[in-house]
Coordinates of C-alpha atoms in Angstrom, one line a residue:
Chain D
X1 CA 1.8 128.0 71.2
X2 CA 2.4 124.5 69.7
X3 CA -1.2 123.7 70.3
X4 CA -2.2 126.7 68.2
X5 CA -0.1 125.1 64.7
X6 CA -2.2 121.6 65.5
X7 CA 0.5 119.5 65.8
X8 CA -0.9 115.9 66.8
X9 CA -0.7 114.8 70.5
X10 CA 1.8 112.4 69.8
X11 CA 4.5 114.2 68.4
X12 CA 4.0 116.7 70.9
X13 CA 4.8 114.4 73.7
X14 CA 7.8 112.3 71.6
X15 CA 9.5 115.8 70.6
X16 CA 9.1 116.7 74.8
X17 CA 11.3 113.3 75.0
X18 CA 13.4 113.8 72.6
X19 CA 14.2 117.3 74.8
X20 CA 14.6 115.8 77.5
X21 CA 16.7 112.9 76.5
X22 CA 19.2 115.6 75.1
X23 CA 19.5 117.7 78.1
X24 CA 20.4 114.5 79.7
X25 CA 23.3 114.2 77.6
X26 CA 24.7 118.0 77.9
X27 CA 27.4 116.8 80.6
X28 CA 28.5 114.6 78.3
X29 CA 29.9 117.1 75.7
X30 CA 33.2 117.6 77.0
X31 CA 34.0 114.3 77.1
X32 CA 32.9 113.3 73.8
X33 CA 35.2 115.9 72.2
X34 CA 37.7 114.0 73.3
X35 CA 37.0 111.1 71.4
X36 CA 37.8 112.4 68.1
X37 CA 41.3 111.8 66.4
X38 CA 42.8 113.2 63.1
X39 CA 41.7 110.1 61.1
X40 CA 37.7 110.5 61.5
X41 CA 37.7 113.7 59.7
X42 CA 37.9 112.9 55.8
X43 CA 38.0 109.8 53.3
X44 CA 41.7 108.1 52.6
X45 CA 42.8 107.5 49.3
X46 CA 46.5 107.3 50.2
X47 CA 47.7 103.7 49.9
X48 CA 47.7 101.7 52.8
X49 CA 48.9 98.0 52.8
X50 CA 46.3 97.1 56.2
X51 CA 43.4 99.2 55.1
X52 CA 43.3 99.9 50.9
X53 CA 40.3 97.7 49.8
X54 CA 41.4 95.3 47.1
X55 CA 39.4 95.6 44.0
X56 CA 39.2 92.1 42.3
X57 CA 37.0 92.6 38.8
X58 CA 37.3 92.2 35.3
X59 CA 38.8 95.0 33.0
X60 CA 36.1 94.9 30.0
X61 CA 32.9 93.6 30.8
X62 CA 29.5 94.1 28.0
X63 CA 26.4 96.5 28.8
X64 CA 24.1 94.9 31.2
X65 CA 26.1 91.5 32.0
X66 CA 26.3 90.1 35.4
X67 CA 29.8 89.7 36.8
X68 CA 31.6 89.6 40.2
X69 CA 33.5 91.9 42.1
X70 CA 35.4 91.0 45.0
X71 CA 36.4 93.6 47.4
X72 CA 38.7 92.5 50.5
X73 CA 40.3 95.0 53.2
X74 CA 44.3 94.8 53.2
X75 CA 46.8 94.2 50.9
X76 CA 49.5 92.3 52.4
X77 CA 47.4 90.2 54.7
X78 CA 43.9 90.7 55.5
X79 CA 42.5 93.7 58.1
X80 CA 41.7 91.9 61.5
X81 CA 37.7 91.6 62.7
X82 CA 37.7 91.4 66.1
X83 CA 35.1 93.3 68.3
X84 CA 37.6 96.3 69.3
X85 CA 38.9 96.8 65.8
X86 CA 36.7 95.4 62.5
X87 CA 35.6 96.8 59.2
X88 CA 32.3 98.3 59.4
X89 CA 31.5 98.2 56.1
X90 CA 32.3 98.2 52.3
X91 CA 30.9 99.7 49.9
X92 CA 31.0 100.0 45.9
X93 CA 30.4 102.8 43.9
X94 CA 30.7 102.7 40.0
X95 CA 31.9 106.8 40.2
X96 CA 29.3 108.4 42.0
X97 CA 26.5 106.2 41.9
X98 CA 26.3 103.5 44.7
X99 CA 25.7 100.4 43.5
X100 CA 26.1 97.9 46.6
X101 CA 27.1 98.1 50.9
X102 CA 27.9 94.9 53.2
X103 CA 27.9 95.8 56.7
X104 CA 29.8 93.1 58.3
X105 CA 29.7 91.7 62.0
X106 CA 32.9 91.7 64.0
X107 CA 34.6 88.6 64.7
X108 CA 31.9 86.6 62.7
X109 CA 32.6 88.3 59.3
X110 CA 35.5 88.5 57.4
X111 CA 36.7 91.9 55.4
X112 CA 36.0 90.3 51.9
X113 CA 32.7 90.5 50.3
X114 CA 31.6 89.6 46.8
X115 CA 28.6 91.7 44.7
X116 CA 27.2 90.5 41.8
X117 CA 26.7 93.7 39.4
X118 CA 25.7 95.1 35.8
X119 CA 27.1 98.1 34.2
X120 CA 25.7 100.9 32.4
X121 CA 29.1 102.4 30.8
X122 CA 32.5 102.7 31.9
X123 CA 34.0 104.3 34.4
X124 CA 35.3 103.9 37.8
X125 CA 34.8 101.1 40.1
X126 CA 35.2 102.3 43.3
X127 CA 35.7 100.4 47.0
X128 CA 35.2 102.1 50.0
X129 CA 35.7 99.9 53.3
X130 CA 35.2 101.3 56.9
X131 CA 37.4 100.4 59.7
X132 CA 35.6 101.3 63.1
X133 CA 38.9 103.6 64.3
X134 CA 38.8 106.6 61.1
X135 CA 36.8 107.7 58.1
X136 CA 36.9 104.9 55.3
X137 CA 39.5 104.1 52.9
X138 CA 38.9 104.2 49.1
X139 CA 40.5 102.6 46.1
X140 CA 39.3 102.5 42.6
X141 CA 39.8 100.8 39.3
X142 CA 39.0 101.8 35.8
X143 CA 36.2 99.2 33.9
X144 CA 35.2 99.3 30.1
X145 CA 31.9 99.0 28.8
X146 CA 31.2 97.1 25.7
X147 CA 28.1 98.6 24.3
Chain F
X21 CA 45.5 72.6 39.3
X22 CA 43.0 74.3 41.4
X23 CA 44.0 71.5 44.1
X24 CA 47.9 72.3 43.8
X25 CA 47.3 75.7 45.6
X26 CA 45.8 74.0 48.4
X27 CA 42.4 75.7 48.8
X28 CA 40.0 74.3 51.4
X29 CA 37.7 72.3 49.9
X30 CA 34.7 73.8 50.8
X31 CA 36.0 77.3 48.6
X32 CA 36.4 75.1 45.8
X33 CA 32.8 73.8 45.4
X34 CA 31.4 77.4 46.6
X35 CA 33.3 78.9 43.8
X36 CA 32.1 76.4 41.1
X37 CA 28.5 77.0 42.7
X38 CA 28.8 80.3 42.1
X39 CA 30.4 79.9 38.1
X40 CA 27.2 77.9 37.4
X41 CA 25.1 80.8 38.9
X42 CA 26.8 83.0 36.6
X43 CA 26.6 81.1 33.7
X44 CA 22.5 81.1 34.6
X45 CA 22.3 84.3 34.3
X46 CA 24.2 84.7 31.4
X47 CA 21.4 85.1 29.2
X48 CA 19.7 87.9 30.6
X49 CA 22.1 90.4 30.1
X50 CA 20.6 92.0 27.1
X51 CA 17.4 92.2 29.3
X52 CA 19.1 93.9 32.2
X53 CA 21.1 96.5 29.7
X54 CA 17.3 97.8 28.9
X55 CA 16.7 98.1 32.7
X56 CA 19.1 101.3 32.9
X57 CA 18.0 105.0 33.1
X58 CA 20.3 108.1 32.8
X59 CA 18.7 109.2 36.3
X60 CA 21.4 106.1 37.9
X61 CA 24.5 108.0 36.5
X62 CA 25.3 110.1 39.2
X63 CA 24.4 112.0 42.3
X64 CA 22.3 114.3 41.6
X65 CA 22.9 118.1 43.6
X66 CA 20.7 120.1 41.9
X67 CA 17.8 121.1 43.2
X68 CA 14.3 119.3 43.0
X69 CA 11.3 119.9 44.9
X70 CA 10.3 116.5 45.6
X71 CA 13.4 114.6 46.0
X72 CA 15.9 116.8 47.7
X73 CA 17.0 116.4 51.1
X74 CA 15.6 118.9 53.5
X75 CA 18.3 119.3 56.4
X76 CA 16.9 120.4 59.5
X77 CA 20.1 121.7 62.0
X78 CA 21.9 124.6 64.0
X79 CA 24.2 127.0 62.4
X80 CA 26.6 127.1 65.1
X81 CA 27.3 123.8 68.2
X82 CA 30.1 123.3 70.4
X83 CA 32.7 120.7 69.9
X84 CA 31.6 117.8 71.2
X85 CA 27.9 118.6 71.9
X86 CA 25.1 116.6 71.5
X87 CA 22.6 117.9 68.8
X88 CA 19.8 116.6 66.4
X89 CA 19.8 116.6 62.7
X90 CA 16.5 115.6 61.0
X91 CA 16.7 114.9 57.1
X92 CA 13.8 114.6 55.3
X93 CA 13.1 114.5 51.5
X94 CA 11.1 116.7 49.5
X95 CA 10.9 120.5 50.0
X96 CA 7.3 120.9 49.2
X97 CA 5.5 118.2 50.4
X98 CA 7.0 114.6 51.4
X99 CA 8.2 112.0 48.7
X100 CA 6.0 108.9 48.8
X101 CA 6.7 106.0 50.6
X102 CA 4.9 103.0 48.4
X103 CA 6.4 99.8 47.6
X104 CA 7.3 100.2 43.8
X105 CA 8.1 104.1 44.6
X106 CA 10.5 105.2 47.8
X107 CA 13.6 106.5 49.7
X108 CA 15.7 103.4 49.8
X109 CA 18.0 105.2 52.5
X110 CA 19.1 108.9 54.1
X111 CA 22.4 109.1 54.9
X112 CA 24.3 112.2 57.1
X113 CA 27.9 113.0 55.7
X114 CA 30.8 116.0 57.7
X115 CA 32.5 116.7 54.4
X116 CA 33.2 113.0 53.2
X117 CA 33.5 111.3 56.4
X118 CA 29.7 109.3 56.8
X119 CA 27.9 109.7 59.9
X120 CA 24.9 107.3 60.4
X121 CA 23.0 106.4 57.6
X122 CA 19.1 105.0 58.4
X123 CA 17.6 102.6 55.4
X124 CA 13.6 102.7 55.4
X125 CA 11.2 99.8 54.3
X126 CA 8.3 101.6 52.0
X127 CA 5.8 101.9 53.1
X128 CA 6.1 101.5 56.8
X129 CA 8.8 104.2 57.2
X130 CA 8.5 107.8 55.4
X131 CA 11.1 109.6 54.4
X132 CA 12.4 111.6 57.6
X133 CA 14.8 110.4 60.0
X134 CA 16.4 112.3 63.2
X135 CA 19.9 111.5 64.3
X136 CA 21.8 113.2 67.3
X137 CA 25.3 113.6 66.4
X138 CA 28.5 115.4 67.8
X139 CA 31.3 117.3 65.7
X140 CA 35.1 117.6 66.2
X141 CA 35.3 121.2 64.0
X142 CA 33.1 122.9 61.1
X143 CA 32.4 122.3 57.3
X144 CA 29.5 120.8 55.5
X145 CA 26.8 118.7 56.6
X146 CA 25.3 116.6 53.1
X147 CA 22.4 114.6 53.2
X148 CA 22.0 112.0 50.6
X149 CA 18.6 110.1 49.8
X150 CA 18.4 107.5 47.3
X151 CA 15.2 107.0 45.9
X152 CA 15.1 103.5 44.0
X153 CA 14.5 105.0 40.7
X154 CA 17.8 106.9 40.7
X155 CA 20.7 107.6 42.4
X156 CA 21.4 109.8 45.5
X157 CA 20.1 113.5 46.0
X158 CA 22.5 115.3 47.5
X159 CA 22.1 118.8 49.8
X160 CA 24.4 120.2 52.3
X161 CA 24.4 123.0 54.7
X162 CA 27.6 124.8 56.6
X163 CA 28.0 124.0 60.2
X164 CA 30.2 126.7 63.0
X165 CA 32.0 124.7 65.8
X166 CA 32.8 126.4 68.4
X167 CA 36.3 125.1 70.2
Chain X
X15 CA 36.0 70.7 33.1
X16 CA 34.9 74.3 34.4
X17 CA 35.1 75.4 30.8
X18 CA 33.0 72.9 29.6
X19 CA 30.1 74.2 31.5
X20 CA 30.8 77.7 29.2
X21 CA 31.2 79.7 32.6
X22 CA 32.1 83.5 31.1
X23 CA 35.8 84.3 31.9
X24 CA 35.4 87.0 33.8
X25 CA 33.7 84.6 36.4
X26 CA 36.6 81.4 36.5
X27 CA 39.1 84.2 37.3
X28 CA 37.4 86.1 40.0
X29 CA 36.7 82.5 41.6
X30 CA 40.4 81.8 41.1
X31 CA 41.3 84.6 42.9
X32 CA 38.5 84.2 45.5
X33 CA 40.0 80.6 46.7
X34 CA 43.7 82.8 46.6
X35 CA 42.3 84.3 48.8
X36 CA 40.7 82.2 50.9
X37 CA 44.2 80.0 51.1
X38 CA 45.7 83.4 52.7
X39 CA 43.3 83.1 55.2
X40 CA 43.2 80.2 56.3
X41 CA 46.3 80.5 58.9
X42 CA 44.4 82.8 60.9
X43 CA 42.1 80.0 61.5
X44 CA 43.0 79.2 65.4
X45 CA 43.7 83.1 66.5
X46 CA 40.1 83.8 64.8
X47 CA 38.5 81.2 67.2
X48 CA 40.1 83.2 70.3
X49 CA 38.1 86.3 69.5
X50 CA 34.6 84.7 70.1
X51 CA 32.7 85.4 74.0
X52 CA 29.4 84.1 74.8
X53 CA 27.9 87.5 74.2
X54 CA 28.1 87.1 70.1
X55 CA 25.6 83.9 70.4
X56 CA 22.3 85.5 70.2
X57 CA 19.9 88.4 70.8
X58 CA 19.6 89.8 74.6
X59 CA 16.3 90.1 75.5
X60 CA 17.6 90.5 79.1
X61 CA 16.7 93.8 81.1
X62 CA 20.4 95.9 80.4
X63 CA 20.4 99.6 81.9
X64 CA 23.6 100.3 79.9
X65 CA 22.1 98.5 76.3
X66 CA 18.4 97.7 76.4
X67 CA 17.0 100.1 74.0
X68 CA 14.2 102.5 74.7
X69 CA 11.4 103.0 72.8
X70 CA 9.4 106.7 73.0
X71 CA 6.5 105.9 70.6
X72 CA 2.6 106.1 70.9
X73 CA 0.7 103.6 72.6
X74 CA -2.4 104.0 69.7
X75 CA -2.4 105.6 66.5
X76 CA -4.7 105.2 63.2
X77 CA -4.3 103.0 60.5
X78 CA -1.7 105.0 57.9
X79 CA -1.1 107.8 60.2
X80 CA 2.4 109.2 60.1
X81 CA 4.0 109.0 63.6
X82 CA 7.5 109.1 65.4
X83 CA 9.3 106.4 67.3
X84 CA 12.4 107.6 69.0
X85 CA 14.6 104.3 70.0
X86 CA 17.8 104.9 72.5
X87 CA 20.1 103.0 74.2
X88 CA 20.7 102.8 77.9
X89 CA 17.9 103.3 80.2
X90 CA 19.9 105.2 82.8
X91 CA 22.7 106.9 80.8
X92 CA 23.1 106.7 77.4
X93 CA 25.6 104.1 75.7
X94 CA 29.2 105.1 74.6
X95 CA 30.2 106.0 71.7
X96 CA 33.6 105.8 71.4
X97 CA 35.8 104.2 68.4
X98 CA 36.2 100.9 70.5
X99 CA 32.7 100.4 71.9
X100 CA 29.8 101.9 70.3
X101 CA 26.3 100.7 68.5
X102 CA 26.4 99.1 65.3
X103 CA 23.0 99.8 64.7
X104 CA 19.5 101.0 65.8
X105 CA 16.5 98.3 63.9
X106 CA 12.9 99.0 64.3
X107 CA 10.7 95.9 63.6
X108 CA 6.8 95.5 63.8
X109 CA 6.5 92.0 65.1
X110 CA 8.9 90.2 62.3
X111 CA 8.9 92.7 59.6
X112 CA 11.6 95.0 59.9
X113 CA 11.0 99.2 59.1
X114 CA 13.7 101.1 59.2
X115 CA 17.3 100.5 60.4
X116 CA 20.4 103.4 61.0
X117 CA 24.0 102.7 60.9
X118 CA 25.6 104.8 63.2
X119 CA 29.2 105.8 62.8
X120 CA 31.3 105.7 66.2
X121 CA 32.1 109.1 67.8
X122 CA 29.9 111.1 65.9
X123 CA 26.6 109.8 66.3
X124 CA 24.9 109.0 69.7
X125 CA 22.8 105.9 70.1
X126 CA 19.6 108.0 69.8
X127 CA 17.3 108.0 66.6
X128 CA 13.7 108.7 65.6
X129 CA 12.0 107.4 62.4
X130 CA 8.7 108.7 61.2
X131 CA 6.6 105.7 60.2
X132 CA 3.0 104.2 59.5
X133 CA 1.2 100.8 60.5
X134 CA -1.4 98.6 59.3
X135 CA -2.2 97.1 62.6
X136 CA -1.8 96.4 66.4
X137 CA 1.2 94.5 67.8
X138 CA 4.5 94.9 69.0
X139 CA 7.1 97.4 68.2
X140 CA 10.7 95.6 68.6
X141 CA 13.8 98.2 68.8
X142 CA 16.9 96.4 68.4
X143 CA 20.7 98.0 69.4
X144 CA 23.6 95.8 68.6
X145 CA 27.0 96.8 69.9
X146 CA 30.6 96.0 68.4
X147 CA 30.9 93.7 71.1
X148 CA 28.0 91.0 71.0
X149 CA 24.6 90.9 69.6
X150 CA 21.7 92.7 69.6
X151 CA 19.9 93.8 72.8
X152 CA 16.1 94.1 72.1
X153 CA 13.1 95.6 73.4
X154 CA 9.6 95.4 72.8
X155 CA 6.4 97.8 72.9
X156 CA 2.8 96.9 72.6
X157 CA 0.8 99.4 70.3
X158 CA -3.0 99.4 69.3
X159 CA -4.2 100.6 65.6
X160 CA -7.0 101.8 65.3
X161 CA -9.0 101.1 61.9
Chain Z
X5 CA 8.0 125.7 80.0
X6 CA 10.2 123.9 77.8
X7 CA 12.8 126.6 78.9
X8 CA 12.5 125.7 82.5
X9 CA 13.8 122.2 81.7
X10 CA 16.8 123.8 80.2
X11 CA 17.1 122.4 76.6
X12 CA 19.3 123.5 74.7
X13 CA 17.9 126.2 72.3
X14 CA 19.0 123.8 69.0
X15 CA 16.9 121.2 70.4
X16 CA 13.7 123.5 70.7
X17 CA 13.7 124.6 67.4
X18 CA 14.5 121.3 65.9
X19 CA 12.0 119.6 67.8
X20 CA 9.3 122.5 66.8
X21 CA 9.9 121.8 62.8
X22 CA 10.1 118.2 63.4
X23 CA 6.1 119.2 64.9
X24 CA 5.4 121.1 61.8
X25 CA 6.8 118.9 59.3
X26 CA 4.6 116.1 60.9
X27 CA 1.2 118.1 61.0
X28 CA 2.2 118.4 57.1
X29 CA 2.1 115.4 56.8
X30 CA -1.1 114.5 58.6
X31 CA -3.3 114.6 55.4
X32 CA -1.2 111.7 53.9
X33 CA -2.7 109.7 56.7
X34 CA -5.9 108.2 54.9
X35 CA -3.7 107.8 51.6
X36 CA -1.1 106.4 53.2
X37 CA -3.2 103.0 54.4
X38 CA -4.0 101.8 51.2
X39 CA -0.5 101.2 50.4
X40 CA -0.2 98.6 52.9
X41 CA -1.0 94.9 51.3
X42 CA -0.8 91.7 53.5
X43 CA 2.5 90.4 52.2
X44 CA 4.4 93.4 54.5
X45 CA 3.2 91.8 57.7
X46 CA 5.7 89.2 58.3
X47 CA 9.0 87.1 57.5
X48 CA 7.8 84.4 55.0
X49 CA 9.1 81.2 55.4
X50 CA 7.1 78.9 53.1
X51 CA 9.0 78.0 50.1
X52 CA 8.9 80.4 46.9
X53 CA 10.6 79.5 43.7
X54 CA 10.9 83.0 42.7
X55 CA 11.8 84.6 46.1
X56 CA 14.0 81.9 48.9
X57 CA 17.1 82.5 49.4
X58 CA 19.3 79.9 48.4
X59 CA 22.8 79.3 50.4
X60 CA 25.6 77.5 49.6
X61 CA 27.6 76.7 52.6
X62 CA 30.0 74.0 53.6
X63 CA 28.0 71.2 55.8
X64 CA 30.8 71.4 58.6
X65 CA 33.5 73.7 59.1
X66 CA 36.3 74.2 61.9
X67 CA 35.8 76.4 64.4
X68 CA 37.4 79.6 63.8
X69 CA 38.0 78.7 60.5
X70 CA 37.0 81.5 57.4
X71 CA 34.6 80.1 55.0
X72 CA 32.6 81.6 52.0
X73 CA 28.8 81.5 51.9
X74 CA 26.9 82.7 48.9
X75 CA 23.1 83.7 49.1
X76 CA 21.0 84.2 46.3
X77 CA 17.8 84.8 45.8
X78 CA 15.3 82.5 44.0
X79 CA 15.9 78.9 43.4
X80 CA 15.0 78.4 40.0
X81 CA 15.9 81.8 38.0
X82 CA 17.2 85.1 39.3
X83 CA 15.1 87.4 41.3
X84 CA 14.7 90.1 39.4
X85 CA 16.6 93.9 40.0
X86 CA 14.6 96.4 38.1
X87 CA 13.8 99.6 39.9
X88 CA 10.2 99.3 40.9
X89 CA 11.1 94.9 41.4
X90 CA 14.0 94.6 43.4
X91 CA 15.8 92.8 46.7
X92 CA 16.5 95.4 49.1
X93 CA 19.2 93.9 51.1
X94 CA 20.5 89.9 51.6
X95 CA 21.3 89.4 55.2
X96 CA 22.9 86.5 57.0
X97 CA 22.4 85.0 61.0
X98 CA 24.0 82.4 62.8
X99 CA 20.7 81.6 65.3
X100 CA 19.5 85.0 66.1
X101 CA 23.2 86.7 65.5
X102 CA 22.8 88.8 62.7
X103 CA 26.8 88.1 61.0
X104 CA 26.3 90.1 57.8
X105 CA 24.1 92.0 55.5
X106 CA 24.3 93.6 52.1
X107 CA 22.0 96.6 50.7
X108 CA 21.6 96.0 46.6
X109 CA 20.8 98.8 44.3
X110 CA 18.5 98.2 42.0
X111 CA 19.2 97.4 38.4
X112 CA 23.1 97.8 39.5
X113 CA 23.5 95.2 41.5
X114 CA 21.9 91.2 41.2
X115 CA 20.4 89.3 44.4
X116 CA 23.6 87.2 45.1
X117 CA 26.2 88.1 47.1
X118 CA 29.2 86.0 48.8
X119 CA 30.5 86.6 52.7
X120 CA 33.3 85.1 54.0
X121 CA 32.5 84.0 57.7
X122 CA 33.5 82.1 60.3
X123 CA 31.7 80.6 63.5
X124 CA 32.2 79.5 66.6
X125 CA 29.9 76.7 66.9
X126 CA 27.0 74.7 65.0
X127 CA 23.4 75.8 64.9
X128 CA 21.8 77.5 61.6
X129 CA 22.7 79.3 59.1
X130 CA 19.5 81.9 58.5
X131 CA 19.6 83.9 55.2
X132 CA 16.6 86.7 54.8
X133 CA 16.2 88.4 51.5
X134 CA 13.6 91.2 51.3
X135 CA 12.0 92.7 48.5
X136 CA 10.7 96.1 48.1
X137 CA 6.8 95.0 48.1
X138 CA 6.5 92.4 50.8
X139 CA 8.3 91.9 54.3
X140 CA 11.8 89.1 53.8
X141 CA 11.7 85.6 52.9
X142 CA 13.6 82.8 55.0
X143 CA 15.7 80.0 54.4
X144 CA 17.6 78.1 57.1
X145 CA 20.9 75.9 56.5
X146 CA 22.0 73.6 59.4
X147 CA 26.0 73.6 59.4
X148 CA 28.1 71.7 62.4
X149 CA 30.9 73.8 63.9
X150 CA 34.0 71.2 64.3
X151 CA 35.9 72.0 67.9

């Protein structure tokens, strides 16, 4: 029957794989449910002095001029990066619209990460930084654009 | 008065570095303001034939199972995959927690990518594909888990 | 003196608060060193059952023609994925040039993913897995174009 | 005979419209090779005013020690970030160790971004920038790694 829709050889023989790789991992759904905690399951925009990024950017900046944004992981002191327990990644949104990602390393990279960006109009800057243990953390900041 | 705060060295001359490199680019900013399109604004969930996400799952899985989700882009036929023209990345959202998230080089890599995910309950699947002319299309589809 | 050089504002006090920053860090400086192994130095190209990638792909295809490349992890079972030890990432290269790369969030995603891609011509396909723990474990797959 | 190797029924179907969506794209095949131009085929290393990445990194740091490095691309002005001209992500190695790596938007964000790193000991420092119509381009920094 999938002969008769002309599928080409070869993603006849990777989609058999591809079956066969997942019945392979059947027995392993039990224990995979296991895995999940509370935290995974939706973004945090509760404060939280370990894992709130820290948006570091100007208040008023003109239409279409470069400038910085520093975005580092923890309030108080900075979130750990070791192999067991790192940031996966921050991101910045200017409100819905991503504008940059860093995924960082464990151990080798640090939770701070500075993007060099241009606005269209104001709006909300907003940090999103993913620690390997939960769903990310978000904190945002108000810009002006100067037309 | 830099020096009274006691900053390494080395952040002292990378941060000057990187105020000249600003000041370089100073001048283009009336260039770059031009560079901006209303299409950037905001994800975009309404539908479009070419650069929606098409989300290929099951209605219903067990917690914890193994399955495959294939996103693709386009409803109709594929969106293009050419250098000045293509799907900078799909990403795979439960709700607003992110999943995986694959980035494609044009050209090489069209716009349809397979991942094999496990959930801890039910809600919305969204697939996001940023096209670099734009941002994100968004599409989502309900999901049943099953205790 | 960093005035002189008519740096914007914006940038001297971003800068300023980078090397804050940096100061705050610089503590950490001898427990950071602790968290290194051997394992972070460079790429395995080692035989791994647990992490050696496998690559389901073709072994000829046309010039252009659209095809699928599913890359795994493990050879025997598949990896973990589990908050604490998971995959980073699945990269696909073609010799040096690299095609399409997914970030995979712990817990929800297996280490299992297939891109749809084209080539220009004959030589190796290079899969690359890097876990939280060390870097990337890589393997390779000749593949023949045909013009 | 799919059934007799007990997949699960979500993986059938998905596999079958991962078939069909692949013979629809089949015609795309002959179209699809003219896209490709020479400059995809591998990492360029030979200098290029408009497209090296630059780095700025200390010459010799302290193990363990958290230090900033900025990559930008282009040595004498700015790479360009329109939406059909753009970098498509700045990445940073230590050797082979991939340490870091930022995806840009276009027109959003600028090819420069600043990591905060720290080693364990000396080799090089590899940046890679890639633009959307040719594979990355290569610069290496030597740094020592103080004990």
């Amino acid at each position: 029957m999938i002969e008769a829709i002309r599928v080409p050889r070869n993603a006849v023989s990777a989609a058999i794989l591809l079956c066969l790789g997942l019945a392979a991992q059947a027995h392993a759904a039990g224990e995979q449910a296991e895995q999940f905690t509370p935290e995974f399951r939706q973004i945090h925009s509760t404060m939280d002095a370990k894992h709130s990024p820290r948006i570091v950017a100007p208040d008023s900046v003109a239409r279409g001029e470069w400038f910085t944004v520093t975005v580092s992981v923890g309030t108080g002191s900075q979130h750990p990066s070791m192999s067991e327990h790192a940031i996966r990644y921050i991101a910045l949104y200017k409100d819905t619209a991503e504008i940059a990602r860093a995924y960082l390393h464990p151990v080798y990279s640090a939770p701070t990460v500075t993007f060099t960006i241009a606005l269209d109009e104001g709006g909300s800057l907003r940090a999103l930084a993913e620690p390997n243990h939960s769903a990310a953390w978000e904190t945002s900041k108000k810009i002006e654009v100067r037309p």
